[in-house]
Each structure stands twice: as C-alpha cells, then as structure tokens.
Amino acid sequence: MTDLEKNLQAIQERVANAAARAHRDPRTITLVAVSKTFPAEAILAAYALGVRHFGENRVEEAGEKIPPVNAQAQGITWHLIGHLQSRKVRDAVPLFDCVHSVDSVELAQRIEKRAAQIGKPMPILLEVNIAGEAAKAGFAPEPRENFFAAVRAILALPHLDAQGLMTIAPIAAHPADPRPRAAFRALRELRDALSVRFPERAWAHLSMGMTDDFEAAIAEGATIIRIGRAIFGARTPL
Ligand SMILES: *Cc1c(COP(=O)(O)O)cnc(C)c1O
C-alpha cells in the first residue's frame, strides 16, 4: 500500500468516526483533497484511489495543473480555496468549478462579470473571518446588518450561486484549545441566521476544517472539509 493510500484510508476512517460521534451520515461530508504545491502526478494518484474533489489556492499554479489533469481524468470538481485577487478572476472563473473564498461584494461582482462573459454559472461560498483575526481574509460577521447587506448584494448577481459559508479557524495553540471549535460553531450559527434572513437560498454548505481541526469542524456541522497535509504529506514552502 502506498503512503497516499494509507493516508486516505486513515482520513476516511477518522471522518467516519467523527461523523458517528456527531450522529451524522458521513456521506454528507465532502472531502476536498488540497493539492496545492503537489504536482499533477499526485493528483492523478489520488484520483485513481477515488478522490474526485481537489482544492487549489493559487490561480497560476492551478492553471498549470488543471488542464493536463482534466485531460486524463474525468469528473473532478475543482475548488478554489485561496484568496482570489481581482486580476486573477479572468483566469480563475473558467478553471474552477466553485470558489470558496468570496470575501467582498466587489470580488463577487468581478466573478459575476466574467461568469456572464463565458456563460458559466458559478457556485460560491462566502468566506467569513469568524474570529476577527487581523491577518485573515473574509467578511466580518459583525455588525450583522453590514454582513447581511453584502449578502443581499451578492444574491442579486445572476451567475453566482451562494451555497454557504467558509472559514479558516484560529490555529490551536495546544490540543485542548477551544478556539477552533468555537469558530466552527460560530460559523454554523451565522449560517443558521442567514437561512432565516434569506430563506430563498438553501445555505447547505459549511466549508470548514483542515488537517489539524477537521474533527471539531465535523462535530459542528462541516459539510466540506479541506485536507492537504494529512493526505499528501508535508508541503515544502513555495
Ligand atoms: C492549505 C489549505 C488547506 C489545507 O491545509 P492542511 O493543513 O494541509 O490540511 C485548507 N484550506 C485552505 C484555505 C488552505 O489554504
């Protein structure tokens, strides 16, 4: 068995256990394999083991990997999970199947414009800086009325399909650090508030949880977890 195969099995088992503890069906949790910094060969190896969702965080890197992988492997859903700069929107929209990192109305409007140009509906998630960390991207969840006003503006864009929320939790300082789970709970509660305010959308998705904190995210309702290192191994800094 390869390391990749062992890693994938171990993750699937941990997802199943975390789901069972939360009385959830593990089939309601999508595993996105975060392949940033890893080559197309690693993606194809994971594909051969059944992985169909991949996450990339840089448009340029994705532009080099996605077309050759798609030429050899059908049915992959590509998730853009990293911060999207305005000038990269042009290339990002044709490449990706969904964008997790919509963090401003202006960015949403740019994606809308490009999506309209090429006639492509785009599922999106709204990234929220749920713990209010200075270095993180994302909408501020408070004041709530400002966030809701931004959501209202985004829901008016016809090519964008807002399906839920995404966050990156504070890094745990130690194993018992309650902050990651508190952040996941807060994102779920914000989603519930959105469902009340904008019932015309399903708000089905919570993209939250990474290698170090996905079990806490599943406990709080994650429907999409984004796992890199636990699948592909340590990344060498770019
Ligand atoms: C890199 C990255 C991940 C995966 O992180 P790991 O710790 O390797 O699991 C998840 N989400 C985002 C936004 C990332 O940039």
PDB file of C-alpha atoms and ligand atoms in Angstrom:
ATOM      1  CA  MET A   1       0.000   0.000   0.000  1.00  0.00           C
ATOM      2  CA  THR A   2       1.341   3.456  -0.862  1.00  0.00           C
ATOM      3  CA  ASP A   3       1.564   6.253   1.717  1.00  0.00           C
ATOM      4  CA  LEU A   4      -1.154   8.070  -0.182  1.00  0.00           C
ATOM      5  CA  GLU A   5      -3.461   5.073   0.063  1.00  0.00           C
ATOM      6  CA  LYS A   6      -2.753   4.685   3.786  1.00  0.00           C
ATOM      7  CA  ASN A   7      -3.308   8.391   4.378  1.00  0.00           C
ATOM      8  CA  LEU A   8      -6.607   8.387   2.515  1.00  0.00           C
ATOM      9  CA  GLN A   9      -7.857   5.334   4.381  1.00  0.00           C
ATOM     10  CA  ALA A  10      -6.870   6.851   7.715  1.00  0.00           C
ATOM     11  CA  ILE A  11      -8.663  10.119   6.899  1.00  0.00           C
ATOM     12  CA  GLN A  12     -11.794   8.339   5.722  1.00  0.00           C
ATOM     13  CA  GLU A  13     -11.844   6.370   8.950  1.00  0.00           C
ATOM     14  CA  ARG A  14     -11.394   9.492  11.066  1.00  0.00           C
ATOM     15  CA  VAL A  15     -14.163  11.257   9.113  1.00  0.00           C
ATOM     16  CA  ALA A  16     -16.479   8.280   9.653  1.00  0.00           C
ATOM     17  CA  ASN A  17     -15.704   8.210  13.382  1.00  0.00           C
ATOM     18  CA  ALA A  18     -16.175  11.959  13.798  1.00  0.00           C
ATOM     19  CA  ALA A  19     -19.469  11.738  11.889  1.00  0.00           C
ATOM     20  CA  ALA A  20     -20.657   8.839  14.056  1.00  0.00           C
ATOM     21  CA  ARG A  21     -19.865  10.779  17.246  1.00  0.00           C
ATOM     22  CA  ALA A  22     -21.948  13.668  15.887  1.00  0.00           C
ATOM     23  CA  HIS A  23     -24.773  11.329  14.763  1.00  0.00           C
ATOM     24  CA  ARG A  24     -24.199  12.412  11.180  1.00  0.00           C
ATOM     25  CA  ASP A  25     -24.137  10.468   7.920  1.00  0.00           C
ATOM     26  CA  PRO A  26     -20.520  10.607   6.649  1.00  0.00           C
ATOM     27  CA  ARG A  27     -21.871  10.793   3.098  1.00  0.00           C
ATOM     28  CA  THR A  28     -22.997  14.360   3.884  1.00  0.00           C
ATOM     29  CA  ILE A  29     -19.345  15.376   4.303  1.00  0.00           C
ATOM     30  CA  THR A  30     -17.300  16.069   1.169  1.00  0.00           C
ATOM     31  CA  LEU A  31     -13.567  15.589   1.439  1.00  0.00           C
ATOM     32  CA  VAL A  32     -11.660  18.110  -0.659  1.00  0.00           C
ATOM     33  CA  ALA A  33      -8.071  16.971  -1.153  1.00  0.00           C
ATOM     34  CA  VAL A  34      -5.947  20.129  -1.053  1.00  0.00           C
ATOM     35  CA  SER A  35      -3.309  19.530  -3.699  1.00  0.00           C
ATOM     36  CA  LYS A  36      -1.563  22.923  -3.645  1.00  0.00           C
ATOM     37  CA  THR A  37       2.220  22.630  -4.124  1.00  0.00           C
ATOM     38  CA  PHE A  38       1.822  18.986  -5.227  1.00  0.00           C
ATOM     39  CA  PRO A  39       2.249  18.021  -8.883  1.00  0.00           C
ATOM     40  CA  ALA A  40      -0.334  16.678 -11.309  1.00  0.00           C
ATOM     41  CA  GLU A  41       1.006  13.142 -10.720  1.00  0.00           C
ATOM     42  CA  ALA A  42      -0.027  13.296  -7.061  1.00  0.00           C
ATOM     43  CA  ILE A  43      -3.498  14.462  -8.069  1.00  0.00           C
ATOM     44  CA  LEU A  44      -3.840  11.631 -10.593  1.00  0.00           C
ATOM     45  CA  ALA A  45      -2.686   9.105  -7.987  1.00  0.00           C
ATOM     46  CA  ALA A  46      -5.393  10.316  -5.584  1.00  0.00           C
ATOM     47  CA  TYR A  47      -7.905  10.257  -8.443  1.00  0.00           C
ATOM     48  CA  ALA A  48      -7.023   6.616  -9.098  1.00  0.00           C
ATOM     49  CA  LEU A  49      -7.909   5.945  -5.444  1.00  0.00           C
ATOM     50  CA  GLY A  50     -11.338   7.520  -5.898  1.00  0.00           C
ATOM     51  CA  VAL A  51     -10.828  11.167  -4.907  1.00  0.00           C
ATOM     52  CA  ARG A  52     -12.970  13.492  -7.040  1.00  0.00           C
ATOM     53  CA  HIS A  53     -12.710  16.841  -5.229  1.00  0.00           C
ATOM     54  CA  PHE A  54      -9.476  18.819  -5.248  1.00  0.00           C
ATOM     55  CA  GLY A  55      -8.637  22.207  -3.769  1.00  0.00           C
ATOM     56  CA  GLU A  56      -6.060  24.686  -5.036  1.00  0.00           C
ATOM     57  CA  ASN A  57      -5.225  28.080  -3.597  1.00  0.00           C
ATOM     58  CA  ARG A  58      -3.252  29.809  -6.368  1.00  0.00           C
ATOM     59  CA  VAL A  59      -4.737  30.534  -9.776  1.00  0.00           C
ATOM     60  CA  GLU A  60      -1.433  30.452 -11.637  1.00  0.00           C
ATOM     61  CA  GLU A  61      -0.425  27.080 -10.227  1.00  0.00           C
ATOM     62  CA  ALA A  62      -3.915  25.724 -10.890  1.00  0.00           C
ATOM     63  CA  GLY A  63      -3.720  26.955 -14.472  1.00  0.00           C
ATOM     64  CA  GLU A  64      -0.694  24.737 -14.994  1.00  0.00           C
ATOM     65  CA  LYS A  65      -2.174  21.662 -13.323  1.00  0.00           C
ATOM     66  CA  ILE A  66      -5.908  21.586 -14.005  1.00  0.00           C
ATOM     67  CA  PRO A  67      -5.952  21.328 -17.834  1.00  0.00           C
ATOM     68  CA  PRO A  68      -3.485  18.396 -18.019  1.00  0.00           C
ATOM     69  CA  VAL A  69      -5.225  16.578 -15.163  1.00  0.00           C
ATOM     70  CA  ASN A  70      -8.676  17.109 -16.720  1.00  0.00           C
ATOM     71  CA  ALA A  71      -7.338  15.719 -19.995  1.00  0.00           C
ATOM     72  CA  GLN A  72      -6.594  12.429 -18.216  1.00  0.00           C
ATOM     73  CA  ALA A  73      -9.271  12.251 -15.536  1.00  0.00           C
ATOM     74  CA  GLN A  74     -12.997  12.921 -15.867  1.00  0.00           C
ATOM     75  CA  GLY A  75     -15.425  14.150 -13.268  1.00  0.00           C
ATOM     76  CA  ILE A  76     -13.174  16.178 -10.985  1.00  0.00           C
ATOM     77  CA  THR A  77     -14.647  19.130  -9.107  1.00  0.00           C
ATOM     78  CA  TRP A  78     -12.009  21.860  -8.643  1.00  0.00           C
ATOM     79  CA  HIS A  79     -12.387  24.085  -5.590  1.00  0.00           C
ATOM     80  CA  LEU A  80     -10.639  27.445  -5.371  1.00  0.00           C
ATOM     81  CA  ILE A  81      -9.923  27.807  -1.656  1.00  0.00           C
ATOM     82  CA  GLY A  82      -7.321  30.593  -1.526  1.00  0.00           C
ATOM     83  CA  HIS A  83      -7.682  34.354  -1.605  1.00  0.00           C
ATOM     84  CA  LEU A  84      -8.640  35.486  -5.113  1.00  0.00           C
ATOM     85  CA  GLN A  85      -7.070  38.699  -6.380  1.00  0.00           C
ATOM     86  CA  SER A  86      -9.143  40.814  -8.764  1.00  0.00           C
ATOM     87  CA  ARG A  87      -6.664  40.481 -11.589  1.00  0.00           C
ATOM     88  CA  LYS A  88      -6.803  36.665 -11.375  1.00  0.00           C
ATOM     89  CA  VAL A  89     -10.584  36.458 -11.762  1.00  0.00           C
ATOM     90  CA  ARG A  90     -10.322  36.321 -15.534  1.00  0.00           C
ATOM     91  CA  ASP A  91      -8.324  33.068 -15.425  1.00  0.00           C
ATOM     92  CA  ALA A  92      -9.934  31.603 -12.311  1.00  0.00           C
ATOM     93  CA  VAL A  93     -13.549  31.512 -13.500  1.00  0.00           C
ATOM     94  CA  PRO A  94     -13.006  29.179 -16.476  1.00  0.00           C
ATOM     95  CA  LEU A  95     -10.660  26.926 -14.439  1.00  0.00           C
ATOM     96  CA  PHE A  96     -12.634  26.291 -11.262  1.00  0.00           C
ATOM     97  CA  ASP A  97     -15.980  24.663 -10.530  1.00  0.00           C
ATOM     98  CA  CYS A  98     -16.567  26.593  -7.313  1.00  0.00           C
ATOM     99  CA  VAL A  99     -14.979  29.405  -5.315  1.00  0.00           C
ATOM    100  CA  HIS A 100     -14.839  29.125  -1.511  1.00  0.00           C
ATOM    101  CA  SER A 101     -13.076  32.420  -0.956  1.00  0.00           C
ATOM    102  CA  VAL A 102     -15.508  35.152  -1.964  1.00  0.00           C
ATOM    103  CA  ASP A 103     -14.672  37.815   0.604  1.00  0.00           C
ATOM    104  CA  SER A 104     -16.111  41.060  -0.766  1.00  0.00           C
ATOM    105  CA  VAL A 105     -19.019  42.316  -2.837  1.00  0.00           C
ATOM    106  CA  GLU A 106     -16.552  43.777  -5.305  1.00  0.00           C
ATOM    107  CA  LEU A 107     -14.896  40.398  -5.872  1.00  0.00           C
ATOM    108  CA  ALA A 108     -18.319  38.793  -6.305  1.00  0.00           C
ATOM    109  CA  GLN A 109     -19.205  41.418  -8.922  1.00  0.00           C
ATOM    110  CA  ARG A 110     -15.986  40.701 -10.824  1.00  0.00           C
ATOM    111  CA  ILE A 111     -16.667  36.962 -10.784  1.00  0.00           C
ATOM    112  CA  GLU A 112     -20.216  37.655 -11.966  1.00  0.00           C
ATOM    113  CA  LYS A 113     -18.950  39.715 -14.884  1.00  0.00           C
ATOM    114  CA  ARG A 114     -16.503  37.025 -16.029  1.00  0.00           C
ATOM    115  CA  ALA A 115     -19.020  34.210 -15.467  1.00  0.00           C
ATOM    116  CA  ALA A 116     -21.567  36.100 -17.577  1.00  0.00           C
ATOM    117  CA  GLN A 117     -18.960  36.609 -20.307  1.00  0.00           C
ATOM    118  CA  ILE A 118     -18.355  32.879 -20.678  1.00  0.00           C
ATOM    119  CA  GLY A 119     -21.884  31.790 -19.744  1.00  0.00           C
ATOM    120  CA  LYS A 120     -20.847  29.753 -16.714  1.00  0.00           C
ATOM    121  CA  PRO A 121     -22.888  29.579 -13.518  1.00  0.00           C
ATOM    122  CA  MET A 122     -20.549  29.616 -10.515  1.00  0.00           C
ATOM    123  CA  PRO A 123     -21.274  28.067  -7.126  1.00  0.00           C
ATOM    124  CA  ILE A 124     -19.666  30.173  -4.416  1.00  0.00           C
ATOM    125  CA  LEU A 125     -19.172  30.218  -0.673  1.00  0.00           C
ATOM    126  CA  LEU A 126     -18.729  33.374   1.351  1.00  0.00           C
ATOM    127  CA  GLU A 127     -15.535  33.391   3.363  1.00  0.00           C
ATOM    128  CA  VAL A 128     -16.011  34.753   6.863  1.00  0.00           C
ATOM    129  CA  ASN A 129     -13.281  35.932   9.209  1.00  0.00           C
ATOM    130  CA  ILE A 130     -15.274  34.435  12.041  1.00  0.00           C
ATOM    131  CA  ALA A 131     -12.741  35.012  14.832  1.00  0.00           C
ATOM    132  CA  GLY A 132     -11.856  38.518  13.625  1.00  0.00           C
ATOM    133  CA  GLU A 133      -8.161  37.756  13.173  1.00  0.00           C
ATOM    134  CA  ALA A 134      -6.172  40.687  11.801  1.00  0.00           C
ATOM    135  CA  ALA A 135      -4.205  38.679   9.221  1.00  0.00           C
ATOM    136  CA  LYS A 136      -7.181  36.795   7.759  1.00  0.00           C
ATOM    137  CA  ALA A 137      -9.358  37.491   4.756  1.00  0.00           C
ATOM    138  CA  GLY A 138     -13.114  37.179   4.875  1.00  0.00           C
ATOM    139  CA  PHE A 139     -16.252  39.128   5.628  1.00  0.00           C
ATOM    140  CA  ALA A 140     -16.578  40.479   9.143  1.00  0.00           C
ATOM    141  CA  PRO A 141     -19.619  38.756  10.684  1.00  0.00           C
ATOM    142  CA  GLU A 142     -20.381  41.873  12.714  1.00  0.00           C
ATOM    143  CA  PRO A 143     -22.066  44.301  12.524  1.00  0.00           C
ATOM    144  CA  ARG A 144     -24.555  41.692  11.357  1.00  0.00           C
ATOM    145  CA  GLU A 145     -26.532  44.224   9.304  1.00  0.00           C
ATOM    146  CA  ASN A 146     -23.450  45.082   7.225  1.00  0.00           C
ATOM    147  CA  PHE A 147     -22.797  41.432   6.515  1.00  0.00           C
ATOM    148  CA  PHE A 148     -26.429  40.876   5.554  1.00  0.00           C
ATOM    149  CA  ALA A 149     -26.322  43.893   3.231  1.00  0.00           C
ATOM    150  CA  ALA A 150     -23.282  42.397   1.472  1.00  0.00           C
ATOM    151  CA  VAL A 151     -25.049  39.046   1.167  1.00  0.00           C
ATOM    152  CA  ARG A 152     -28.131  40.755  -0.273  1.00  0.00           C
ATOM    153  CA  ALA A 153     -25.971  42.421  -2.951  1.00  0.00           C
ATOM    154  CA  ILE A 154     -24.300  39.111  -3.840  1.00  0.00           C
ATOM    155  CA  LEU A 155     -27.612  37.247  -4.070  1.00  0.00           C
ATOM    156  CA  ALA A 156     -28.651  39.687  -6.788  1.00  0.00           C
ATOM    157  CA  LEU A 157     -25.837  38.523  -9.096  1.00  0.00           C
ATOM    158  CA  PRO A 158     -27.458  36.063 -11.513  1.00  0.00           C
ATOM    159  CA  HIS A 159     -24.490  33.827 -12.371  1.00  0.00           C
ATOM    160  CA  LEU A 160     -23.417  33.291  -8.770  1.00  0.00           C
ATOM    161  CA  ASP A 161     -24.992  30.576  -6.661  1.00  0.00           C
ATOM    162  CA  ALA A 162     -24.201  31.257  -3.000  1.00  0.00           C
ATOM    163  CA  GLN A 163     -24.365  27.880  -1.286  1.00  0.00           C
ATOM    164  CA  GLY A 164     -22.921  28.573   2.136  1.00  0.00           C
ATOM    165  CA  LEU A 165     -20.012  29.799   4.211  1.00  0.00           C
ATOM    166  CA  MET A 166     -16.317  29.043   4.516  1.00  0.00           C
ATOM    167  CA  THR A 167     -13.821  29.829   7.242  1.00  0.00           C
ATOM    168  CA  ILE A 168     -10.286  29.146   8.396  1.00  0.00           C
ATOM    169  CA  ALA A 169     -10.281  28.701  12.171  1.00  0.00           C
ATOM    170  CA  PRO A 170      -7.651  30.131  14.504  1.00  0.00           C
ATOM    171  CA  ILE A 171      -4.709  27.736  14.805  1.00  0.00           C
ATOM    172  CA  ALA A 172      -4.956  25.790  18.059  1.00  0.00           C
ATOM    173  CA  ALA A 173      -2.161  26.708  20.466  1.00  0.00           C
ATOM    174  CA  HIS A 174      -2.465  23.288  22.155  1.00  0.00           C
ATOM    175  CA  PRO A 175      -4.737  20.222  21.749  1.00  0.00           C
ATOM    176  CA  ALA A 176      -7.351  21.449  24.229  1.00  0.00           C
ATOM    177  CA  ASP A 177      -7.514  24.980  22.773  1.00  0.00           C
ATOM    178  CA  PRO A 178     -11.269  25.673  22.458  1.00  0.00           C
ATOM    179  CA  ARG A 179     -10.917  28.387  19.799  1.00  0.00           C
ATOM    180  CA  PRO A 180     -11.128  26.285  16.611  1.00  0.00           C
ATOM    181  CA  ARG A 181     -14.329  24.576  17.688  1.00  0.00           C
ATOM    182  CA  ALA A 182     -15.802  27.858  18.917  1.00  0.00           C
ATOM    183  CA  ALA A 183     -15.088  29.351  15.489  1.00  0.00           C
ATOM    184  CA  PHE A 184     -16.790  26.433  13.726  1.00  0.00           C
ATOM    185  CA  ARG A 185     -19.811  26.747  15.996  1.00  0.00           C
ATOM    186  CA  ALA A 186     -19.987  30.485  15.308  1.00  0.00           C
ATOM    187  CA  LEU A 187     -19.891  29.862  11.543  1.00  0.00           C
ATOM    188  CA  ARG A 188     -22.743  27.365  11.840  1.00  0.00           C
ATOM    189  CA  GLU A 189     -24.785  29.845  13.866  1.00  0.00           C
ATOM    190  CA  LEU A 190     -24.119  32.543  11.278  1.00  0.00           C
ATOM    191  CA  ARG A 191     -25.297  30.147   8.576  1.00  0.00           C
ATOM    192  CA  ASP A 192     -28.465  29.468  10.582  1.00  0.00           C
ATOM    193  CA  ALA A 193     -29.074  33.212  10.847  1.00  0.00           C
ATOM    194  CA  LEU A 194     -28.625  33.560   7.070  1.00  0.00           C
ATOM    195  CA  SER A 195     -31.158  30.790   6.490  1.00  0.00           C
ATOM    196  CA  VAL A 196     -33.719  32.750   8.499  1.00  0.00           C
ATOM    197  CA  ARG A 197     -32.929  36.052   6.797  1.00  0.00           C
ATOM    198  CA  PHE A 198     -32.589  34.704   3.232  1.00  0.00           C
ATOM    199  CA  PRO A 199     -34.791  31.596   3.135  1.00  0.00           C
ATOM    200  CA  GLU A 200     -34.876  31.686  -0.671  1.00  0.00           C
ATOM    201  CA  ARG A 201     -31.438  30.003  -0.620  1.00  0.00           C
ATOM    202  CA  ALA A 202     -30.581  26.642   0.930  1.00  0.00           C
ATOM    203  CA  TRP A 203     -27.282  27.685   2.599  1.00  0.00           C
ATOM    204  CA  ALA A 204     -26.427  23.989   2.581  1.00  0.00           C
ATOM    205  CA  HIS A 205     -22.665  24.199   2.931  1.00  0.00           C
ATOM    206  CA  LEU A 206     -20.176  24.871   5.673  1.00  0.00           C
ATOM    207  CA  SER A 207     -16.613  24.582   4.344  1.00  0.00           C
ATOM    208  CA  MET A 208     -14.548  24.290   7.493  1.00  0.00           C
ATOM    209  CA  GLY A 209     -11.884  22.046   8.937  1.00  0.00           C
ATOM    210  CA  MET A 210      -8.320  21.268   7.808  1.00  0.00           C
ATOM    211  CA  THR A 211      -5.719  18.658   8.761  1.00  0.00           C
ATOM    212  CA  ASP A 212      -5.381  19.863  12.343  1.00  0.00           C
ATOM    213  CA  ASP A 213      -9.002  20.600  13.183  1.00  0.00           C
ATOM    214  CA  PHE A 214     -11.409  18.745  10.870  1.00  0.00           C
ATOM    215  CA  GLU A 215     -12.874  16.546  13.599  1.00  0.00           C
ATOM    216  CA  ALA A 216     -14.035  19.591  15.570  1.00  0.00           C
ATOM    217  CA  ALA A 217     -15.451  21.011  12.330  1.00  0.00           C
ATOM    218  CA  ILE A 218     -17.438  17.835  11.668  1.00  0.00           C
ATOM    219  CA  ALA A 219     -18.773  17.989  15.231  1.00  0.00           C
ATOM    220  CA  GLU A 220     -20.085  21.489  14.427  1.00  0.00           C
ATOM    221  CA  GLY A 221     -21.661  20.603  11.084  1.00  0.00           C
ATOM    222  CA  ALA A 222     -18.981  20.886   8.383  1.00  0.00           C
ATOM    223  CA  THR A 223     -20.257  19.618   5.020  1.00  0.00           C
ATOM    224  CA  ILE A 224     -16.948  20.240   3.220  1.00  0.00           C
ATOM    225  CA  ILE A 225     -13.550  19.639   4.825  1.00  0.00           C
ATOM    226  CA  ARG A 226     -10.328  20.758   3.145  1.00  0.00           C
ATOM    227  CA  ILE A 227      -7.445  18.419   3.871  1.00  0.00           C
ATOM    228  CA  GLY A 228      -3.932  18.798   2.485  1.00  0.00           C
ATOM    229  CA  ARG A 229      -1.054  17.532   4.634  1.00  0.00           C
ATOM    230  CA  ALA A 230      -2.861  14.522   6.099  1.00  0.00           C
ATOM    231  CA  ILE A 231      -3.384  13.230   2.531  1.00  0.00           C
ATOM    232  CA  PHE A 232      -0.361  14.359   0.527  1.00  0.00           C
ATOM    233  CA  GLY A 233       2.196  14.834   3.305  1.00  0.00           C
ATOM    234  CA  ALA A 234       4.156  17.898   4.381  1.00  0.00           C
ATOM    235  CA  ARG A 235       4.391  20.762   1.919  1.00  0.00           C
ATOM    236  CA  THR A 236       7.706  22.329   1.097  1.00  0.00           C
ATOM    237  CA  PRO A 237       7.245  26.093   1.328  1.00  0.00           C
ATOM    238  CA  LEU A 238       6.916  27.666  -2.125  1.00  0.00           C
TER     239      LEU A 238
HETATM  240  C1  LIG B   1      -3.726  24.790   2.572  1.00  0.00           C
HETATM  241  C2  LIG B   1      -5.173  24.980   2.909  1.00  0.00           C
HETATM  242  C3  LIG B   1      -5.925  23.921   3.465  1.00  0.00           C
HETATM  243  C4  LIG B   1      -5.351  22.572   3.819  1.00  0.00           C
HETATM  244  O1  LIG B   1      -4.494  22.696   4.916  1.00  0.00           O
HETATM  245  P1  LIG B   1      -3.838  21.398   5.611  1.00  0.00           P
HETATM  246  O2  LIG B   1      -3.429  21.904   6.937  1.00  0.00           O
HETATM  247  O3  LIG B   1      -2.716  20.980   4.730  1.00  0.00           O
HETATM  248  O4  LIG B   1      -4.888  20.350   5.699  1.00  0.00           O
HETATM  249  C5  LIG B   1      -7.276  24.162   3.708  1.00  0.00           C
HETATM  250  N1  LIG B   1      -7.852  25.352   3.428  1.00  0.00           N
HETATM  251  C6  LIG B   1      -7.167  26.380   2.905  1.00  0.00           C
HETATM  252  C7  LIG B   1      -7.864  27.659   2.627  1.00  0.00           C
HETATM  253  C8  LIG B   1      -5.810  26.231   2.622  1.00  0.00           C
HETATM  254  O5  LIG B   1      -5.137  27.266   2.101  1.00  0.00           O
END
